Amino acid sequence: MKPAAFDYVVADSIDAAVTALAAAGGEAKIIAGGQSLVPMLNFRLLRPAILVDINRIPGLAFIEETTDAINVGALARHHRLETSPVIAERLSVLAEAMRHVAHLAIRNRGTIGGSLSHGDPAAELPMLALLLDADLDIASPRGRRTVAAKDFFLGALTVDLAADEMLTRIVFPKLRPSTGWGFAEVARRSGDFALAAVAATLTVAEGVIKEARIAMTGVDETAKRAGEAEAMLAGQVLTPGLIDDAIAAVRAGVTPATDLHASSDYRRHLVGVLAGRALAAAWARARGEDP
Ligand SMILES: Cc1cc2nc3c(=O)[nH]c(=O)nc-3n(C[C@H](O)[C@H](O)[C@H](O)COP(=O)(O)OP(=O)(O)OC[C@H]3O[C@@H](n4cnc5c(N)ncnc54)[C@H](O)[C@@H]3O)c2cc1C
């Protein structure tokens, strides 16, 4: 199908974009990479009166390192995250996750701001934003605000963004020293959305886990953290028995849907297996071993 007719506005600044959104009174949508929006327009799941194109706003595709964080502009494309030396060195788990996002052609266009704002329940970037405790900077004609990733994803395709708001910057705090990471995903075919995926970090000092983080996608209405499993790992040495306990807690904490691709039971089983693999890899890396 073809999309319903719409007007098209090219914004040349953040202020121009949010002014155009506000003027449309809820009838406008931002277009960034268009990789999720255009299919929804074509299927007429969305019929915005106006598209506000943010692609020509200068200076919004940055990846910059500060003392404490890696800051990423909303227009940074998936492929830039995948290939950025800064991301590879400082946030290797993010670089690894990006290789699992769709196909190269889609990664060349899709943006981090678009993926987070879209909030697909099986997308990788919301999971990584949760794992890395990212902060999201948001602009509107009313000013600027910052939302923690843990408060941003409200439900399937639903995020904490008003109709006149635009995500502008994502701040990823740097990981602490002696932090290892693991990532594991299963999709039916390369480039498909995940049936389930898990990303984990373990910060290890004096032989025990100081902080555990586990984030999952594909197994609930939104990506989420596995809080109970994280709590049981803190202060412990990672043994096979503890991995089994963490896997059980991960499985108990999700409510996967059944769809054409997999049953709820299969996804619940799978997310546990993936959590076990991600934790084992994180533990090895934190101790300087090859996972
Ligand atoms: C065949 C296919 C396979 C895919 N597989 C995967 C996959 O495996 N994993 C995965 O994570 N994704 C996958 N995707 C989605 C892809 O990653 C998209 O690029 C991404 O989800 C949306 O980014 P975008 O820049 O294209 O956003 P757009 O499509 O332009 O916009 C998406 C939504 O976000 C809004 N938006 C965009 N930017 C902003 C902003 N800065 N502020 C506020 N709102 C904004 C738009 O208004 C729209 O509602 C796939 C897509 C396709 C077509």
Tab-separated table of C-alpha atoms and ligand atoms in Angstrom:
chain	number	residue	atom	x	y	z
A	1	MET	CA	0.000	0.000	0.000
A	2	LYS	CA	0.987	3.642	-0.309
A	3	PRO	CA	0.869	6.057	2.631
A	4	ALA	CA	-2.001	8.504	3.067
A	5	ALA	CA	-1.165	12.032	1.867
A	6	PHE	CA	0.923	14.168	4.217
A	7	ASP	CA	2.672	17.517	4.242
A	8	TYR	CA	6.434	17.500	4.614
A	9	VAL	CA	8.557	19.926	6.625
A	10	VAL	CA	12.362	19.889	6.642
A	11	ALA	CA	13.651	21.193	9.986
A	12	ASP	CA	17.076	22.821	10.081
A	13	SER	CA	17.330	23.019	13.880
A	14	ILE	CA	15.965	21.305	16.977
A	15	ASP	CA	13.898	24.408	17.750
A	16	ALA	CA	12.407	24.412	14.234
A	17	ALA	CA	11.520	20.723	14.551
A	18	VAL	CA	9.725	21.016	17.906
A	19	THR	CA	8.002	24.229	16.810
A	20	ALA	CA	6.637	22.384	13.767
A	21	LEU	CA	5.521	19.475	15.956
A	22	ALA	CA	3.739	21.819	18.363
A	23	ALA	CA	2.071	23.790	15.556
A	24	ALA	CA	0.578	20.556	14.193
A	25	GLY	CA	-1.274	19.938	17.471
A	26	GLY	CA	-0.511	16.222	17.673
A	27	GLU	CA	-0.941	15.517	13.937
A	28	ALA	CA	2.782	15.470	13.075
A	29	LYS	CA	5.440	12.746	13.292
A	30	ILE	CA	9.203	13.084	13.157
A	31	ILE	CA	10.923	11.123	10.409
A	32	ALA	CA	14.539	10.144	11.102
A	33	GLY	CA	15.821	7.006	9.324
A	34	GLY	CA	12.274	6.088	8.300
A	35	GLN	CA	12.995	2.365	8.796
A	36	SER	CA	10.116	1.851	11.226
A	37	LEU	CA	7.952	4.843	10.364
A	38	VAL	CA	7.691	4.310	6.604
A	39	PRO	CA	6.403	0.717	6.886
A	40	MET	CA	3.794	1.950	9.376
A	41	LEU	CA	2.774	4.730	6.965
A	42	ASN	CA	2.582	2.284	4.072
A	43	PHE	CA	0.328	-0.043	6.062
A	44	ARG	CA	-1.660	3.047	7.142
A	45	LEU	CA	-1.158	2.131	10.790
A	46	LEU	CA	-0.227	5.815	11.117
A	47	ARG	CA	-1.718	8.715	9.140
A	48	PRO	CA	0.099	11.857	10.287
A	49	ALA	CA	-0.887	15.101	8.567
A	50	ILE	CA	2.731	16.302	8.590
A	51	LEU	CA	6.146	14.634	8.594
A	52	VAL	CA	8.913	16.671	10.221
A	53	ASP	CA	12.216	15.559	8.694
A	54	ILE	CA	15.097	15.969	11.164
A	55	ASN	CA	17.828	14.492	8.951
A	56	ARG	CA	19.229	17.879	7.937
A	57	ILE	CA	19.625	19.261	11.450
A	58	PRO	CA	23.377	19.821	11.670
A	59	GLY	CA	25.470	18.402	14.490
A	60	LEU	CA	22.986	15.770	15.695
A	61	ALA	CA	24.862	12.612	14.670
A	62	PHE	CA	27.799	12.920	17.068
A	63	ILE	CA	29.481	10.254	19.185
A	64	GLU	CA	31.670	12.007	21.737
A	65	GLU	CA	33.588	10.871	24.785
A	66	THR	CA	33.700	12.905	27.984
A	67	THR	CA	35.395	12.035	31.272
A	68	ASP	CA	32.395	10.107	32.568
A	69	ALA	CA	30.223	9.257	29.597
A	70	ILE	CA	29.764	8.588	25.915
A	71	ASN	CA	27.265	11.053	24.445
A	72	VAL	CA	25.437	10.108	21.274
A	73	GLY	CA	23.314	12.423	19.115
A	74	ALA	CA	19.836	11.210	18.217
A	75	LEU	CA	20.712	11.098	14.508
A	76	ALA	CA	23.690	8.754	14.882
A	77	ARG	CA	22.982	5.841	12.515
A	78	HIS	CA	23.080	2.248	13.716
A	79	HIS	CA	26.070	1.490	11.476
A	80	ARG	CA	28.079	4.323	13.047
A	81	LEU	CA	27.485	2.864	16.494
A	82	GLU	CA	28.510	-0.538	15.151
A	83	THR	CA	31.793	0.766	13.692
A	84	SER	CA	32.730	3.619	16.061
A	85	PRO	CA	36.163	3.045	17.686
A	86	VAL	CA	34.950	4.907	20.812
A	87	ILE	CA	31.928	2.635	21.187
A	88	ALA	CA	34.047	-0.452	20.466
A	89	GLU	CA	36.516	0.491	23.201
A	90	ARG	CA	34.228	1.967	25.872
A	91	LEU	CA	30.889	0.235	25.299
A	92	SER	CA	31.818	-3.004	23.540
A	93	VAL	CA	28.491	-4.603	24.463
A	94	LEU	CA	26.692	-1.884	22.485
A	95	ALA	CA	28.933	-2.415	19.441
A	96	GLU	CA	28.229	-6.147	19.602
A	97	ALA	CA	24.467	-5.610	19.931
A	98	MET	CA	24.381	-3.332	16.880
A	99	ARG	CA	25.548	-6.163	14.626
A	100	HIS	CA	22.261	-7.909	15.433
A	101	VAL	CA	20.037	-4.972	14.452
A	102	ALA	CA	18.334	-5.678	11.123
A	103	HIS	CA	20.392	-5.706	7.899
A	104	LEU	CA	23.229	-3.428	6.842
A	105	ALA	CA	21.002	-1.389	4.513
A	106	ILE	CA	18.649	-0.682	7.430
A	107	ARG	CA	21.538	0.016	9.809
A	108	ASN	CA	22.843	2.595	7.328
A	109	ARG	CA	19.627	4.618	7.679
A	110	GLY	CA	18.147	3.770	11.099
A	111	THR	CA	19.053	6.081	13.975
A	112	ILE	CA	19.481	5.564	17.697
A	113	GLY	CA	16.905	8.284	18.368
A	114	GLY	CA	14.402	6.588	16.067
A	115	SER	CA	14.862	3.159	17.603
A	116	LEU	CA	14.502	4.406	21.187
A	117	SER	CA	11.515	6.633	20.337
A	118	HIS	CA	9.805	3.808	18.451
A	119	GLY	CA	10.154	1.451	21.438
A	120	ASP	CA	9.767	-1.882	19.656
A	121	PRO	CA	9.475	-4.644	22.304
A	122	ALA	CA	12.094	-6.772	20.503
A	123	ALA	CA	14.597	-4.024	19.587
A	124	GLU	CA	18.161	-4.112	20.865
A	125	LEU	CA	18.761	-0.416	21.583
A	126	PRO	CA	16.117	-0.036	24.321
A	127	MET	CA	17.688	-3.064	26.039
A	128	LEU	CA	21.144	-1.477	25.795
A	129	ALA	CA	19.880	1.889	27.071
A	130	LEU	CA	18.447	0.070	30.101
A	131	LEU	CA	21.556	-2.049	30.633
A	132	LEU	CA	23.865	0.966	30.510
A	133	ASP	CA	21.616	3.225	32.654
A	134	ALA	CA	21.424	5.791	29.852
A	135	ASP	CA	19.885	9.236	30.254
A	136	LEU	CA	17.787	10.601	27.396
A	137	ASP	CA	17.715	14.339	26.637
A	138	ILE	CA	14.427	15.589	25.237
A	139	ALA	CA	13.550	18.969	23.692
A	140	SER	CA	10.186	20.676	23.219
A	141	PRO	CA	9.006	24.275	22.816
A	142	ARG	CA	8.534	24.225	26.614
A	143	GLY	CA	12.236	23.610	27.251
A	144	ARG	CA	14.539	20.658	27.855
A	145	ARG	CA	14.247	17.662	30.156
A	146	THR	CA	16.189	14.468	30.839
A	147	VAL	CA	14.594	11.063	31.437
A	148	ALA	CA	16.354	7.945	32.712
A	149	ALA	CA	15.998	5.021	30.325
A	150	LYS	CA	14.323	3.023	33.105
A	151	ASP	CA	11.440	5.523	33.073
A	152	PHE	CA	11.214	6.006	29.299
A	153	PHE	CA	9.790	2.734	27.963
A	154	LEU	CA	6.152	2.578	29.015
A	155	GLY	CA	4.715	-0.233	26.889
A	156	ALA	CA	4.853	-1.774	23.425
A	157	LEU	CA	5.625	1.089	20.991
A	158	THR	CA	4.877	3.539	23.819
A	159	VAL	CA	7.511	5.821	25.335
A	160	ASP	CA	7.581	8.924	27.519
A	161	LEU	CA	7.492	11.449	24.660
A	162	ALA	CA	4.746	14.024	24.109
A	163	ALA	CA	3.602	14.903	20.584
A	164	ASP	CA	5.746	18.065	20.570
A	165	GLU	CA	8.883	16.441	21.996
A	166	MET	CA	12.036	15.256	20.276
A	167	LEU	CA	14.780	13.005	21.620
A	168	THR	CA	18.073	14.829	21.047
A	169	ARG	CA	20.890	13.099	22.925
A	170	ILE	CA	21.608	9.817	24.691
A	171	VAL	CA	24.150	9.827	27.528
A	172	PHE	CA	25.756	6.471	28.329
A	173	PRO	CA	27.760	6.592	31.577
A	174	LYS	CA	31.090	4.787	31.217
A	175	LEU	CA	31.359	1.325	32.717
A	176	ARG	CA	33.466	0.888	35.843
A	177	PRO	CA	36.898	-0.791	35.636
A	178	SER	CA	36.867	-4.609	35.858
A	179	THR	CA	33.461	-4.784	34.207
A	180	GLY	CA	32.911	-7.644	31.795
A	181	TRP	CA	30.050	-7.931	29.347
A	182	GLY	CA	28.068	-10.608	27.552
A	183	PHE	CA	25.496	-10.537	24.787
A	184	ALA	CA	23.401	-13.395	23.435
A	185	GLU	CA	20.535	-13.368	20.943
A	186	VAL	CA	18.447	-15.805	18.955
A	187	ALA	CA	16.513	-14.678	15.871
A	188	ARG	CA	14.939	-16.944	13.276
A	189	ARG	CA	17.103	-15.502	10.492
A	190	SER	CA	20.033	-13.110	10.515
A	191	GLY	CA	18.614	-9.571	10.506
A	192	ASP	CA	15.233	-10.529	11.959
A	193	PHE	CA	14.031	-9.048	15.221
A	194	ALA	CA	15.151	-11.145	18.195
A	195	LEU	CA	12.973	-13.947	19.522
A	196	ALA	CA	14.850	-13.091	22.698
A	197	ALA	CA	18.127	-11.373	23.551
A	198	VAL	CA	20.053	-10.703	26.739
A	199	ALA	CA	22.865	-8.251	27.509
A	200	ALA	CA	24.705	-8.399	30.833
A	201	THR	CA	27.561	-6.715	32.641
A	202	LEU	CA	29.359	-7.904	35.770
A	203	THR	CA	31.700	-5.667	37.735
A	204	VAL	CA	34.100	-7.888	39.673
A	205	ALA	CA	36.467	-6.906	42.474
A	206	GLU	CA	38.444	-9.163	44.837
A	207	GLY	CA	36.966	-12.180	43.103
A	208	VAL	CA	33.305	-11.381	43.722
A	209	ILE	CA	30.564	-9.605	41.784
A	210	LYS	CA	30.185	-6.008	42.952
A	211	GLU	CA	27.441	-5.111	40.503
A	212	ALA	CA	25.387	-7.215	38.101
A	213	ARG	CA	23.201	-5.849	35.341
A	214	ILE	CA	21.014	-7.983	33.105
A	215	ALA	CA	18.718	-6.553	30.421
A	216	MET	CA	16.411	-8.471	28.092
A	217	THR	CA	14.362	-7.835	24.976
A	218	GLY	CA	11.718	-9.743	23.039
A	219	VAL	CA	10.170	-11.273	26.138
A	220	ASP	CA	7.789	-8.596	27.429
A	221	GLU	CA	5.907	-5.456	26.412
A	222	THR	CA	9.167	-3.530	26.622
A	223	ALA	CA	12.812	-4.309	27.109
A	224	LYS	CA	13.470	-4.699	30.836
A	225	ARG	CA	16.081	-5.361	33.513
A	226	ALA	CA	16.126	-8.596	35.518
A	227	GLY	CA	16.200	-6.954	38.955
A	228	GLU	CA	15.802	-10.116	41.053
A	229	ALA	CA	18.542	-11.982	39.239
A	230	GLU	CA	20.832	-8.950	39.501
A	231	ALA	CA	20.274	-8.737	43.263
A	232	MET	CA	21.052	-12.407	43.867
A	233	LEU	CA	24.380	-12.126	42.007
A	234	ALA	CA	25.752	-9.154	43.953
A	235	GLY	CA	28.478	-10.126	46.426
A	236	GLN	CA	28.804	-13.653	44.988
A	237	VAL	CA	31.267	-15.738	43.007
A	238	LEU	CA	29.655	-16.879	39.752
A	239	THR	CA	29.296	-20.655	40.053
A	240	PRO	CA	27.254	-22.976	37.801
A	241	GLY	CA	24.685	-23.260	40.607
A	242	LEU	CA	24.363	-19.483	40.893
A	243	ILE	CA	23.929	-19.190	37.119
A	244	ASP	CA	21.060	-21.705	37.367
A	245	ASP	CA	19.447	-19.653	40.137
A	246	ALA	CA	19.821	-16.463	38.096
A	247	ILE	CA	18.317	-18.191	35.051
A	248	ALA	CA	15.290	-19.240	37.129
A	249	ALA	CA	14.847	-15.648	38.362
A	250	VAL	CA	15.143	-14.291	34.812
A	251	ARG	CA	12.462	-16.707	33.584
A	252	ALA	CA	10.154	-15.857	36.485
A	253	GLY	CA	10.423	-12.147	35.728
A	254	VAL	CA	9.148	-12.122	32.122
A	255	THR	CA	5.755	-12.490	30.453
A	256	PRO	CA	6.532	-13.262	26.801
A	257	ALA	CA	3.827	-13.251	24.147
A	258	THR	CA	3.004	-16.130	21.831
A	259	ASP	CA	3.093	-15.150	18.160
A	260	LEU	CA	3.707	-16.667	14.724
A	261	HIS	CA	7.404	-17.077	15.457
A	262	ALA	CA	7.527	-18.630	18.926
A	263	SER	CA	5.379	-19.611	21.881
A	264	SER	CA	5.501	-17.848	25.217
A	265	ASP	CA	6.967	-20.971	26.852
A	266	TYR	CA	9.714	-21.210	24.248
A	267	ARG	CA	10.679	-17.552	24.684
A	268	ARG	CA	10.736	-17.932	28.472
A	269	HIS	CA	12.984	-20.973	28.182
A	270	LEU	CA	15.185	-19.225	25.627
A	271	VAL	CA	15.730	-16.037	27.624
A	272	GLY	CA	17.051	-18.129	30.505
A	273	VAL	CA	19.514	-19.957	28.274
A	274	LEU	CA	20.687	-16.642	26.796
A	275	ALA	CA	21.044	-15.082	30.254
A	276	GLY	CA	23.260	-17.980	31.320
A	277	ARG	CA	25.497	-17.486	28.275
A	278	ALA	CA	25.672	-13.712	28.691
A	279	LEU	CA	26.560	-14.024	32.391
A	280	ALA	CA	29.272	-16.599	31.752
A	281	ALA	CA	30.831	-14.355	29.079
A	282	ALA	CA	30.637	-11.273	31.334
A	283	TRP	CA	32.276	-13.158	34.205
A	284	ALA	CA	35.127	-14.328	31.962
A	285	ARG	CA	35.740	-10.858	30.511
A	286	ALA	CA	35.640	-9.195	33.928
A	287	ARG	CA	38.475	-11.506	34.998
A	288	GLY	CA	40.500	-10.913	31.837
A	289	GLU	CA	39.694	-14.305	30.310
A	290	ASP	CA	38.556	-15.115	26.788
A	291	PRO	CA	34.800	-15.883	26.975
B	1	LIG	C1	13.146	-5.390	7.900
B	1	LIG	C2	13.481	-4.644	9.181
B	1	LIG	C3	14.134	-5.337	10.190
B	1	LIG	C4	14.448	-4.681	11.363
B	1	LIG	N1	15.092	-5.389	12.348
B	1	LIG	C5	15.409	-4.772	13.494
B	1	LIG	C6	16.088	-5.465	14.533
B	1	LIG	O1	16.442	-6.653	14.418
B	1	LIG	N2	16.341	-4.785	15.697
B	1	LIG	C7	15.985	-3.476	15.863
B	1	LIG	O2	16.236	-2.922	16.921
B	1	LIG	N3	15.357	-2.786	14.892
B	1	LIG	C8	15.066	-3.399	13.718
B	1	LIG	N4	14.429	-2.688	12.747
B	1	LIG	C9	14.045	-1.277	13.017
B	1	LIG	C10	15.202	-0.332	12.669
B	1	LIG	O3	16.257	-0.483	13.596
B	1	LIG	C11	14.755	1.158	12.707
B	1	LIG	O4	15.753	1.893	12.095
B	1	LIG	C12	14.557	1.797	14.046
B	1	LIG	O5	13.707	1.040	14.832
B	1	LIG	C13	13.916	3.193	13.875
B	1	LIG	O6	14.884	4.140	13.600
B	1	LIG	P1	14.646	5.220	12.456
B	1	LIG	O7	15.707	6.226	12.590
B	1	LIG	O8	14.518	4.521	11.163
B	1	LIG	O9	13.255	5.871	12.911
B	1	LIG	P2	11.970	6.308	12.071
B	1	LIG	O10	11.424	5.098	11.365
B	1	LIG	O11	12.254	7.502	11.260
B	1	LIG	O12	11.009	6.716	13.285
B	1	LIG	C14	10.509	5.735	14.174
B	1	LIG	C15	9.609	6.424	15.199
B	1	LIG	O13	10.393	7.249	16.065
B	1	LIG	C16	10.008	8.629	15.953
B	1	LIG	N5	11.265	9.377	16.020
B	1	LIG	C17	12.351	9.218	15.242
B	1	LIG	N6	13.364	9.981	15.680
B	1	LIG	C18	12.897	10.657	16.749
B	1	LIG	C19	13.478	11.591	17.655
B	1	LIG	N7	14.766	11.988	17.554
B	1	LIG	N8	12.707	12.077	18.653
B	1	LIG	C20	11.428	11.686	18.789
B	1	LIG	N9	10.820	10.792	17.981
B	1	LIG	C21	11.561	10.287	16.968
B	1	LIG	C22	9.242	8.731	14.645
B	1	LIG	O14	8.298	9.789	14.686
B	1	LIG	C23	8.570	7.383	14.584
B	1	LIG	O15	7.434	7.353	15.412
B	1	LIG	C24	14.110	-3.305	11.541
B	1	LIG	C25	13.470	-2.608	10.512
B	1	LIG	C26	13.161	-3.263	9.350
B	1	LIG	C27	12.471	-2.500	8.245
